[in-house]
Short mmCIF file of C-alpha atoms in Angstrom, two decimals:
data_model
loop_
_atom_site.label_atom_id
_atom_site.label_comp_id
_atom_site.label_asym_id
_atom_site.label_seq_id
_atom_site.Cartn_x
_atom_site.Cartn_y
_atom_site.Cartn_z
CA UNK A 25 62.20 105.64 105.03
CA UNK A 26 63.39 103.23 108.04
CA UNK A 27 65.01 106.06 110.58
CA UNK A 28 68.31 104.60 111.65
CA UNK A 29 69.34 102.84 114.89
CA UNK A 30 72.97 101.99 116.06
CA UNK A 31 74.35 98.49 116.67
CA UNK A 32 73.36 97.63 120.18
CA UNK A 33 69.52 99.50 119.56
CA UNK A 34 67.22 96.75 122.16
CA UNK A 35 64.94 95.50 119.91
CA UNK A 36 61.23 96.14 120.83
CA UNK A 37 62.08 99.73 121.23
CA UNK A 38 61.44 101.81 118.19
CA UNK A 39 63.81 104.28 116.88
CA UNK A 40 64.47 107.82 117.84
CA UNK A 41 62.50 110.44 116.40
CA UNK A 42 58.91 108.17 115.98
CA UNK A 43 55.66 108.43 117.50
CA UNK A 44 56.51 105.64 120.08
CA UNK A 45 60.02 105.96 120.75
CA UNK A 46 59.39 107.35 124.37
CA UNK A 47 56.58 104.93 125.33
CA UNK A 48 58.65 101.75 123.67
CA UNK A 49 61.64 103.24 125.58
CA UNK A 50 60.13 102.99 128.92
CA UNK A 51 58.02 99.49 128.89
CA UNK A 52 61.90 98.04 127.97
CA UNK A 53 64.13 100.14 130.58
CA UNK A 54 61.35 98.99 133.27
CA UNK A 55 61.98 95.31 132.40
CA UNK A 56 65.45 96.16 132.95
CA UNK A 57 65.29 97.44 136.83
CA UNK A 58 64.20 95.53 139.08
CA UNK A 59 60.03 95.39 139.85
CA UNK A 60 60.31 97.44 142.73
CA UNK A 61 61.39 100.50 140.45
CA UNK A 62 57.72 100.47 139.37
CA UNK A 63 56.77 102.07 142.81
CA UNK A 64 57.94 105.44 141.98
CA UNK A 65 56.04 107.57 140.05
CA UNK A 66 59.21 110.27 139.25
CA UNK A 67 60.65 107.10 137.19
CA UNK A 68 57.17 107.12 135.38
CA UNK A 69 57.06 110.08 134.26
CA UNK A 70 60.27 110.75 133.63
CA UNK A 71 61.72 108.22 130.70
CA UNK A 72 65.04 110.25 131.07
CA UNK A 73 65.33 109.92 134.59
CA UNK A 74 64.36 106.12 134.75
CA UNK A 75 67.85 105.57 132.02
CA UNK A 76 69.76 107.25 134.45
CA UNK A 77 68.82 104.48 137.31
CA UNK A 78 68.81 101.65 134.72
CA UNK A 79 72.49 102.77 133.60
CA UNK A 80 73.52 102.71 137.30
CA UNK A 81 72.15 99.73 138.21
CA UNK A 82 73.39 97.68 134.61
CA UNK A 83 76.93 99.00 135.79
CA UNK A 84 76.46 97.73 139.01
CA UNK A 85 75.42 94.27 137.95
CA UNK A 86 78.16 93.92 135.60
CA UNK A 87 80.80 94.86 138.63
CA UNK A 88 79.12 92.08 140.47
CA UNK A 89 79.19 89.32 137.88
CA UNK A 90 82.85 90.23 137.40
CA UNK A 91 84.13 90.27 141.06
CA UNK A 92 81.50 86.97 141.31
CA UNK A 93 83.68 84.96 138.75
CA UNK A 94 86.94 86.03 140.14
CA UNK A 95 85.99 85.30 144.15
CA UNK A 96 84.18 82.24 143.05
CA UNK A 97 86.75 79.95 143.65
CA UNK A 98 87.61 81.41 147.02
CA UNK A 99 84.24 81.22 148.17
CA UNK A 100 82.07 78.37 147.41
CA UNK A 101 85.21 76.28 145.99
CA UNK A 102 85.66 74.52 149.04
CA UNK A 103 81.76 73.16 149.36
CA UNK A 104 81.10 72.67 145.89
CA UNK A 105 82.22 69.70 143.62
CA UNK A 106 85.03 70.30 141.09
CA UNK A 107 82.31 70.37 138.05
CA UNK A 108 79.52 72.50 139.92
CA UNK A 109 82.35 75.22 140.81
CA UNK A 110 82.79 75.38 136.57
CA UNK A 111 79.39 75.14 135.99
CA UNK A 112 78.99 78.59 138.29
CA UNK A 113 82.01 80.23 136.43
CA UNK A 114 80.33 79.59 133.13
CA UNK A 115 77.34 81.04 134.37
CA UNK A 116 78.94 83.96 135.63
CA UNK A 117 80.75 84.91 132.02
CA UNK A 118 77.45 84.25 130.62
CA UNK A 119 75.37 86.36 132.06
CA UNK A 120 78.40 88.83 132.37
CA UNK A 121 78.25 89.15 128.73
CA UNK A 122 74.43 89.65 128.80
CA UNK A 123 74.80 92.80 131.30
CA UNK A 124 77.45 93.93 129.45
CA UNK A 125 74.96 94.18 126.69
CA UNK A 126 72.45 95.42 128.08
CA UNK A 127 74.49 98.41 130.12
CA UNK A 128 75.25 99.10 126.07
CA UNK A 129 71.45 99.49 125.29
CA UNK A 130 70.71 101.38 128.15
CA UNK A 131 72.99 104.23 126.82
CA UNK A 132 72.29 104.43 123.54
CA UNK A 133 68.64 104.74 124.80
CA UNK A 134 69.28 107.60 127.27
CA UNK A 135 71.52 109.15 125.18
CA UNK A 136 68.45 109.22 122.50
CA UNK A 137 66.66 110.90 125.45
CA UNK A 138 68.31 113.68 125.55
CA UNK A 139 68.00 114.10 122.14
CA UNK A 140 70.93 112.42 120.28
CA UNK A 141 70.96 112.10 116.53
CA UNK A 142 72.81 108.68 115.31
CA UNK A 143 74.11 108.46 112.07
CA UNK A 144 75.29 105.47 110.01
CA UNK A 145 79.02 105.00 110.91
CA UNK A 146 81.89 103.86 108.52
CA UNK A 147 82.58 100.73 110.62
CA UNK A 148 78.70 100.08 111.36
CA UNK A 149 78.36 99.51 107.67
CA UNK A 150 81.23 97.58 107.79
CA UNK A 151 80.71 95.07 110.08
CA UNK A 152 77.27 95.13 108.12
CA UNK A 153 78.62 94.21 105.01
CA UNK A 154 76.88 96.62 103.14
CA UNK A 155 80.01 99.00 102.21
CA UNK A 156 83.12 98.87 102.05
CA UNK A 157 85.54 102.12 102.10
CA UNK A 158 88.05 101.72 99.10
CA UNK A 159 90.38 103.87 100.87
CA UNK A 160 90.64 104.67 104.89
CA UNK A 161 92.95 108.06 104.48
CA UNK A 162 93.07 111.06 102.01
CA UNK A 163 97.04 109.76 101.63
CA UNK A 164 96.23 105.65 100.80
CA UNK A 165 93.29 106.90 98.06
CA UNK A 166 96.64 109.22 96.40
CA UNK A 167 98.59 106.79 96.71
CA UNK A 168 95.94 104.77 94.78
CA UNK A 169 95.49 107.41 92.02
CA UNK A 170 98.78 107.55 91.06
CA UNK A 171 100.40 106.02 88.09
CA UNK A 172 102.88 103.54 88.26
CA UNK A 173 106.44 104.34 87.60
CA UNK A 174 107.80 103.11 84.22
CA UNK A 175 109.81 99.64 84.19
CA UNK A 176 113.13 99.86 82.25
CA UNK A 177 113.69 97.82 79.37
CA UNK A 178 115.36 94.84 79.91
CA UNK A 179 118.81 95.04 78.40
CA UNK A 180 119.71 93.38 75.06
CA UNK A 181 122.72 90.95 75.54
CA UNK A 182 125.60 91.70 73.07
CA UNK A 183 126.74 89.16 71.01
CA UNK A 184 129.82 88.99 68.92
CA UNK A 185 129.97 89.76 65.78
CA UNK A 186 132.51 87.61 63.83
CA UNK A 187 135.41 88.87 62.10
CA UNK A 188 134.99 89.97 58.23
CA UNK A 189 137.71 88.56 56.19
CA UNK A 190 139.41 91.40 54.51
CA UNK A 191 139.42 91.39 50.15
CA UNK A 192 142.53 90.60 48.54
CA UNK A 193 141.74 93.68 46.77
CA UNK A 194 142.31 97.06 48.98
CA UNK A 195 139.85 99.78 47.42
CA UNK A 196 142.16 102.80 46.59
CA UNK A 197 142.17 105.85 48.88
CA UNK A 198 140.28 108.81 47.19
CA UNK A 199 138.62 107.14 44.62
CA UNK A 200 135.61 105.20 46.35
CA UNK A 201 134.93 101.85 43.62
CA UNK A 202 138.50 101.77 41.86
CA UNK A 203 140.87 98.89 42.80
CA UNK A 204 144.36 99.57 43.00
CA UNK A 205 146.38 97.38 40.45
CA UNK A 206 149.97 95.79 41.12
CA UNK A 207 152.82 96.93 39.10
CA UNK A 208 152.91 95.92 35.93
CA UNK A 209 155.83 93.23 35.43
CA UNK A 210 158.33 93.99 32.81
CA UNK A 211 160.74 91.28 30.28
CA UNK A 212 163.97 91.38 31.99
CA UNK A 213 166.84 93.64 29.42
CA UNK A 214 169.61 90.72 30.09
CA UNK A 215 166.84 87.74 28.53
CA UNK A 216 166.74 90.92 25.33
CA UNK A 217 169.94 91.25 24.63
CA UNK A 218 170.66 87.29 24.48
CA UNK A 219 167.77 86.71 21.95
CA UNK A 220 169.34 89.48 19.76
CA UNK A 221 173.03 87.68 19.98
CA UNK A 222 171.63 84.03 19.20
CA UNK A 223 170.13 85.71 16.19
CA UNK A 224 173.05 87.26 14.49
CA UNK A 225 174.84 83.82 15.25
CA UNK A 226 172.25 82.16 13.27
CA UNK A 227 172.68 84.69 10.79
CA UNK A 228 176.52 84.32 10.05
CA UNK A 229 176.12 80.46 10.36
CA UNK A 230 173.94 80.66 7.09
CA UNK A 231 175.91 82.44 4.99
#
């Protein structure tokens, strides 16, 4: 199994925790210093004590390339041509962004020194691309568990029902089925009694 390294690990150096860590560590932090560093022996046999002088002097050199970019102007503007000037700026964030990476390295290699354990980071993997969290907070993977709330049913629109034309025929209260009849219409007594007169008159007339 691969032991792990941070982002930023120099590359040459082999991880923490391995046979040549130490050694590895050392050849790269003396390529770092300047030459002259070689000349004492402390820094030799001391890995740990040789990151403490390379972190110093990385700081130091970034410090310089920054106050170098932002004097630049001020110093050397006035004897150098208009393009040359930019062409020394650029150089300066350049190598600015180098030191800045180095100054990096150099700590995470004195920090595995003194006996640091890394171990693989949320964002690390992130950036990656191996994982991905689904949730960053205990409240956001709730939030994700719980159900949706119900959506109302969409209301019905009412329509109209028309008008029922009511039966000439009324059913009769209390008996549910049974139509209620008119009155039945009855021979007038005057139109009787005439019949009965014309009659008798017919009568008399024949005998």
């Amino acid at each position: 199994m691969t032991a792990y390294v941070p982002p930023g690990w120099p590359a040459g150096v082999h991880p923490p925790g391995t046979e040549d860590f130490e050694r590895t560590a050392q050849a790269w932090l003396l390529d770092v210093v300047p030459a002259d560093y070689r000349l004492h022996g402390v820094l030799r046999r001391y890995p740990l004590a040789l990151a403490a002088m390379a972190a110093q002097h990385t700081k130091a050199c970034v410090a310089g390339a920054r106050e170098g970019y932002r004097t630049a102007r001020t110093e050397v503007g006035g004897a150098l041509p208009p393009h040359a000037l930019e062409a020394l700026r650029a150089a300066y964030r350049a190598e600015g962004r180098r030191l800045v990476a180095t100054a990096q390295a150099v700590d995470l290699v004195a920090r595995a020194l003194r006996g640091e354990v890394f171990t693989p980071q949320l964002q690390d993997a992130a950036q990656r691309g191996t994982r991905r969290p689904a949730a960053s907070t205990a409240a956001e993977r709730q939030a994700a568990q719980r159900p949706l709330p119900e959506q109302p049913a969409p209301e019905q629109p009412v329509t109209q029902q028309p008008a029922t034309q009511q039966p000439a025929e009324q059913k009769a209260t209390g008996r549910p089925g049974k139509t209620r009849k008119g009155p039945a219409q009855r021979p007038a007594r005057n139109g009787g009694a005439g019949n009965r007169k014309a009659k008798r008159d017919q009568h008399a007339a024949a005998s």
